[in-house]
Coordinates of N, CA and C in Angstrom, one line a residue:
M19 N 64.8 -44.1 -17.1 CA 65.4 -43.2 -18.0 C 64.3 -42.5 -18.8
S20 N 64.5 -41.2 -18.9 CA 63.4 -40.3 -19.5 C 63.7 -40.1 -21.0
S21 N 62.7 -39.7 -21.7 CA 62.8 -39.4 -23.1 C 63.3 -38.0 -23.2
P22 N 64.3 -37.7 -24.1 CA 64.9 -36.3 -24.1 C 63.9 -35.4 -24.8
E23 N 63.9 -34.2 -24.4 CA 63.1 -33.1 -25.0 C 63.7 -32.8 -26.4
I24 N 62.8 -32.5 -27.3 CA 63.3 -31.9 -28.6 C 63.3 -30.4 -28.4
A25 N 64.5 -29.9 -28.4 CA 64.7 -28.5 -28.0 C 64.3 -27.5 -29.1
S26 N 64.5 -27.9 -30.3 CA 64.1 -26.9 -31.4 C 63.9 -27.7 -32.7
L27 N 63.0 -27.1 -33.5 CA 62.7 -27.6 -34.9 C 62.5 -26.5 -35.8
S28 N 63.2 -26.6 -36.9 CA 63.0 -25.6 -38.1 C 63.2 -26.5 -39.3
W29 N 62.9 -25.9 -40.5 CA 63.1 -26.6 -41.7 C 64.5 -27.2 -41.9
G30 N 64.5 -28.5 -41.9 CA 65.8 -29.2 -42.1 C 66.7 -29.3 -40.9
Q31 N 66.3 -28.9 -39.7 CA 67.1 -28.9 -38.5 C 66.3 -29.2 -37.3
M32 N 66.8 -30.1 -36.5 CA 66.3 -30.5 -35.2 C 67.4 -30.6 -34.2
K33 N 67.1 -30.1 -33.0 CA 68.0 -30.2 -31.9 C 67.3 -31.0 -30.7
V34 N 68.1 -31.9 -30.1 CA 67.6 -32.7 -29.0 C 68.4 -32.2 -27.7
K35 N 67.6 -31.9 -26.7 CA 68.3 -31.4 -25.4 C 69.3 -32.4 -25.0
G36 N 70.5 -31.9 -24.6 CA 71.6 -32.7 -24.1 C 72.4 -33.3 -25.2
C37 N 72.2 -33.0 -26.5 CA 72.9 -33.6 -27.6 C 73.4 -32.4 -28.4
S38 N 74.7 -32.5 -28.8 CA 75.3 -31.4 -29.6 C 75.0 -31.5 -31.1
T39 N 74.5 -32.6 -31.5 CA 74.3 -32.9 -32.9 C 73.1 -32.1 -33.4
T40 N 73.1 -31.5 -34.6 CA 71.9 -31.0 -35.3 C 71.5 -32.0 -36.3
Y41 N 70.2 -32.5 -36.2 CA 69.7 -33.5 -37.0 C 68.9 -32.9 -38.1
K42 N 68.9 -33.6 -39.3 CA 67.9 -33.3 -40.3 C 66.6 -34.2 -40.0
D43 N 66.8 -35.5 -39.9 CA 65.8 -36.4 -39.5 C 66.4 -37.1 -38.3
C44 N 65.5 -37.4 -37.3 CA 66.1 -38.1 -36.1 C 65.2 -39.1 -35.5
K45 N 65.8 -40.0 -34.7 CA 65.1 -41.0 -33.9 C 65.4 -40.6 -32.5
V46 N 64.4 -40.7 -31.6 CA 64.6 -40.4 -30.2 C 63.9 -41.5 -29.4
W47 N 64.5 -41.8 -28.2 CA 63.9 -42.8 -27.3 C 64.4 -42.5 -25.9
P48 N 63.8 -43.1 -24.9 CA 64.3 -42.9 -23.5 C 65.8 -43.0 -23.4
G49 N 66.4 -41.9 -23.1 CA 67.9 -42.0 -22.9 C 68.7 -41.7 -24.1
G50 N 68.1 -41.4 -25.2 CA 69.0 -41.2 -26.4 C 68.3 -40.7 -27.6
S51 N 69.2 -40.4 -28.6 CA 68.8 -40.0 -30.0 C 69.9 -40.2 -30.9
R52 N 69.5 -40.3 -32.2 CA 70.5 -40.3 -33.3 C 69.9 -39.9 -34.6
T53 N 70.8 -39.8 -35.6 CA 70.3 -39.4 -36.9 C 69.4 -40.6 -37.5
W54 N 68.4 -40.2 -38.1 CA 67.5 -41.2 -38.8 C 68.0 -41.2 -40.3
D55 N 68.8 -42.1 -40.6 CA 69.4 -42.2 -42.0 C 68.5 -43.2 -42.8
W56 N 67.7 -42.6 -43.7 CA 66.8 -43.4 -44.5 C 67.5 -44.4 -45.4
R57 N 68.7 -44.2 -45.7 CA 69.5 -45.1 -46.5 C 69.7 -46.5 -45.9
E58 N 69.6 -46.5 -44.5 CA 69.8 -47.8 -43.8 C 68.7 -48.8 -44.1
T59 N 67.5 -48.3 -44.4 CA 66.4 -49.2 -44.6 C 65.8 -49.0 -46.0
G60 N 66.4 -48.1 -46.8 CA 65.8 -47.9 -48.2 C 64.5 -47.1 -48.1
T61 N 64.3 -46.3 -47.1 CA 63.1 -45.5 -46.9 C 63.0 -44.4 -47.9
N62 N 61.8 -44.2 -48.4 CA 61.5 -43.0 -49.3 C 60.2 -42.4 -48.8
H63 N 59.8 -41.2 -49.4 CA 58.6 -40.6 -49.0 C 57.4 -41.5 -49.2
S64 N 57.5 -42.3 -50.3 CA 56.4 -43.3 -50.5 C 57.1 -44.7 -50.8
P65 N 56.8 -45.8 -50.2 CA 55.7 -46.0 -49.3 C 55.8 -45.4 -47.9
G66 N 57.0 -44.9 -47.6 CA 57.2 -44.2 -46.3 C 57.9 -45.0 -45.2
V67 N 57.5 -44.7 -44.0 CA 58.1 -45.3 -42.8 C 57.8 -46.8 -42.7
Q68 N 58.9 -47.5 -42.6 CA 58.8 -49.0 -42.5 C 59.0 -49.5 -41.1
P69 N 58.5 -50.7 -40.8 CA 58.8 -51.2 -39.5 C 60.3 -51.2 -39.2
A70 N 61.1 -51.5 -40.2 CA 62.6 -51.5 -39.9 C 63.1 -50.1 -39.4
D71 N 62.4 -49.1 -39.8 CA 62.8 -47.7 -39.3 C 62.5 -47.6 -37.8
L72 N 61.6 -48.4 -37.3 CA 61.2 -48.2 -35.9 C 61.7 -49.3 -35.0
E73 N 62.3 -50.4 -35.5 CA 62.8 -51.5 -34.7 C 63.7 -51.0 -33.5
E74 N 64.6 -50.2 -33.8 CA 65.6 -49.7 -32.8 C 64.9 -49.0 -31.7
V75 N 63.9 -48.1 -32.0 CA 63.1 -47.4 -31.0 C 62.3 -48.3 -30.2
V76 N 61.6 -49.3 -30.9 CA 60.8 -50.3 -30.2 C 61.6 -51.1 -29.1
K77 N 62.8 -51.4 -29.5 CA 63.7 -52.2 -28.6 C 64.1 -51.5 -27.4
K78 N 63.9 -50.1 -27.3 CA 64.2 -49.3 -26.2 C 63.1 -49.4 -25.1
G79 N 62.1 -50.1 -25.3 CA 61.0 -50.3 -24.3 C 60.0 -49.1 -24.3
V80 N 59.7 -48.5 -25.4 CA 58.8 -47.4 -25.4 C 57.3 -47.9 -25.3
E81 N 56.5 -47.0 -24.8 CA 55.0 -47.3 -24.6 C 54.3 -46.6 -25.8
T82 N 54.9 -45.5 -26.3 CA 54.3 -44.7 -27.4 C 55.3 -44.3 -28.4
V83 N 55.0 -44.3 -29.7 CA 55.9 -43.8 -30.7 C 55.1 -42.7 -31.4
V84 N 55.8 -41.6 -31.6 CA 55.3 -40.5 -32.4 C 56.1 -40.4 -33.7
I85 N 55.3 -40.4 -34.8 CA 55.9 -40.3 -36.1 C 55.6 -38.9 -36.7
G86 N 56.7 -38.2 -37.0 CA 56.6 -36.9 -37.7 C 56.7 -37.1 -39.2
R87 N 55.6 -36.8 -39.9 CA 55.6 -37.0 -41.4 C 56.2 -35.9 -42.2
G88 N 56.8 -34.9 -41.6 CA 57.4 -33.8 -42.4 C 56.6 -32.6 -42.2
M89 N 57.1 -31.4 -42.6 CA 56.5 -30.2 -42.5 C 55.2 -30.1 -43.4
S90 N 55.3 -30.7 -44.6 CA 54.1 -30.7 -45.5 C 53.5 -32.1 -45.6
E91 N 53.9 -33.0 -44.6 CA 53.3 -34.3 -44.5 C 53.6 -35.1 -45.8
A92 N 54.7 -35.0 -46.4 CA 55.1 -35.7 -47.6 C 55.4 -37.2 -47.3
L93 N 55.9 -37.4 -46.1 CA 56.3 -38.8 -45.7 C 55.1 -39.6 -45.4
Q94 N 55.0 -40.7 -46.1 CA 53.8 -41.6 -45.9 C 54.1 -42.6 -44.7
V95 N 53.0 -43.1 -44.1 CA 53.1 -44.1 -43.1 C 52.0 -45.2 -43.4
P96 N 52.5 -46.3 -44.0 CA 51.6 -47.3 -44.4 C 50.9 -48.0 -43.2
P97 N 49.7 -48.6 -43.4 CA 49.0 -49.3 -42.4 C 49.8 -50.4 -41.8
S98 N 50.7 -51.1 -42.5 CA 51.5 -52.2 -42.0 C 52.5 -51.7 -40.9
T99 N 52.9 -50.4 -41.0 CA 53.8 -49.9 -40.0 C 53.0 -49.6 -38.7
V100 N 51.9 -49.1 -38.8 CA 51.0 -48.8 -37.6 C 50.7 -50.2 -37.0
D101 N 50.3 -51.2 -37.8 CA 50.0 -52.5 -37.3 C 51.2 -53.1 -36.6
Y102 N 52.4 -52.9 -37.1 CA 53.6 -53.5 -36.5 C 53.7 -52.9 -35.0
L103 N 53.5 -51.6 -34.9 CA 53.6 -51.0 -33.5 C 52.5 -51.5 -32.6
K104 N 51.3 -51.6 -33.1 CA 50.1 -52.0 -32.3 C 50.3 -53.5 -31.9
K105 N 50.9 -54.3 -32.8 CA 51.1 -55.7 -32.4 C 52.1 -55.9 -31.3
N106 N 53.0 -54.9 -31.2 CA 54.0 -54.8 -30.1 C 53.5 -54.1 -28.9
G107 N 52.2 -53.8 -28.9 CA 51.6 -53.2 -27.7 C 52.0 -51.7 -27.5
I108 N 52.3 -51.1 -28.6 CA 52.8 -49.7 -28.6 C 51.7 -48.7 -29.2
D109 N 51.4 -47.7 -28.4 CA 50.5 -46.6 -29.0 C 51.3 -45.9 -30.0
V110 N 50.6 -45.4 -31.1 CA 51.2 -44.7 -32.1 C 50.4 -43.4 -32.5
L111 N 51.2 -42.3 -32.7 CA 50.6 -41.1 -33.2 C 51.4 -40.7 -34.4
V112 N 50.6 -40.4 -35.5 CA 51.2 -40.0 -36.8 C 50.7 -38.6 -37.1
L113 N 51.6 -37.7 -37.1 CA 51.3 -36.2 -37.2 C 52.2 -35.5 -38.1
Q114 N 51.8 -34.3 -38.5 CA 52.7 -33.4 -39.2 C 53.8 -33.1 -38.2
T115 N 55.0 -32.9 -38.6 CA 56.2 -32.9 -37.7 C 56.1 -31.8 -36.6
E116 N 55.7 -30.6 -36.9 CA 55.6 -29.6 -35.8 C 54.7 -30.0 -34.7
K117 N 53.5 -30.6 -35.1 CA 52.5 -31.1 -34.2 C 53.1 -32.3 -33.5
A118 N 53.8 -33.2 -34.2 CA 54.4 -34.4 -33.6 C 55.4 -34.0 -32.5
V119 N 56.2 -33.0 -32.7 CA 57.2 -32.6 -31.7 C 56.5 -32.1 -30.5
V120 N 55.4 -31.3 -30.6 CA 54.7 -30.7 -29.5 C 54.1 -31.9 -28.7
E121 N 53.5 -32.9 -29.4 CA 52.9 -34.0 -28.7 C 54.0 -34.9 -28.0
Y122 N 55.1 -35.1 -28.7 CA 56.2 -35.9 -28.2 C 56.7 -35.3 -26.9
N123 N 57.0 -33.9 -27.0 CA 57.5 -33.2 -25.8 C 56.5 -33.3 -24.6
A124 N 55.2 -33.2 -24.9 CA 54.2 -33.2 -23.8 C 54.2 -34.6 -23.2
L125 N 54.3 -35.6 -24.0 CA 54.4 -37.0 -23.4 C 55.6 -37.2 -22.6
A126 N 56.8 -36.8 -23.1 CA 58.1 -36.9 -22.4 C 58.0 -36.1 -21.1
A127 N 57.4 -35.0 -21.1 CA 57.3 -34.1 -19.9 C 56.5 -34.8 -18.8
R128 N 55.5 -35.6 -19.2 CA 54.7 -36.4 -18.3 C 55.3 -37.7 -17.8
G129 N 56.5 -38.0 -18.3 CA 57.2 -39.2 -17.9 C 56.8 -40.4 -18.7
V130 N 56.1 -40.3 -19.8 CA 55.8 -41.4 -20.6 C 57.1 -41.9 -21.3
K131 N 57.2 -43.2 -21.4 CA 58.3 -43.8 -22.2 C 58.0 -43.7 -23.7
V132 N 58.3 -42.5 -24.2 CA 58.0 -42.2 -25.6 C 59.2 -42.2 -26.5
G133 N 59.0 -42.7 -27.7 CA 60.1 -42.6 -28.7 C 59.5 -42.0 -30.0
G134 N 60.3 -41.7 -30.9 CA 59.8 -41.1 -32.1 C 60.8 -41.1 -33.3
V135 N 60.2 -40.9 -34.5 CA 61.0 -40.7 -35.7 C 60.4 -39.4 -36.3
F136 N 61.3 -38.5 -36.7 CA 60.9 -37.2 -37.1 C 61.6 -36.8 -38.4
H137 N 60.8 -36.4 -39.4 CA 61.3 -35.9 -40.7 C 61.1 -34.4 -40.7
S138 N 62.2 -33.6 -40.9 CA 62.2 -32.2 -40.6 C 62.0 -31.3 -41.9
T139 N 61.9 -32.0 -43.1 CA 61.7 -31.2 -44.3 C 60.3 -31.6 -44.8
C140 N 60.1 -31.5 -46.1 CA 58.9 -31.7 -46.8 C 58.0 -32.7 -46.0

């Protein structure tokens, strides 16, 4: 199962190819995507992305996770989150969201089992 292409990104809006939903923040993995609702894990810009935000994506058997920190990189990614991914044998890229989407799409196009979480505002 391949990772879906992120078809478009603009401030506050993301579209994933093959999905009719417009996301503000989203999670993607091989074969699917859904809204990334920060309220599920109590996530805020600081301390930022938590392992709990990534568990669902990790369980999909990804090799690489791309984290989009927002357009102005306001979303933090603590070392404990990066460590969580590395301990699970997963490569991680932490980038500004526009760059993260480009990198994610390039990996997906090469057939890498890539997942990601993307913040589309600040």
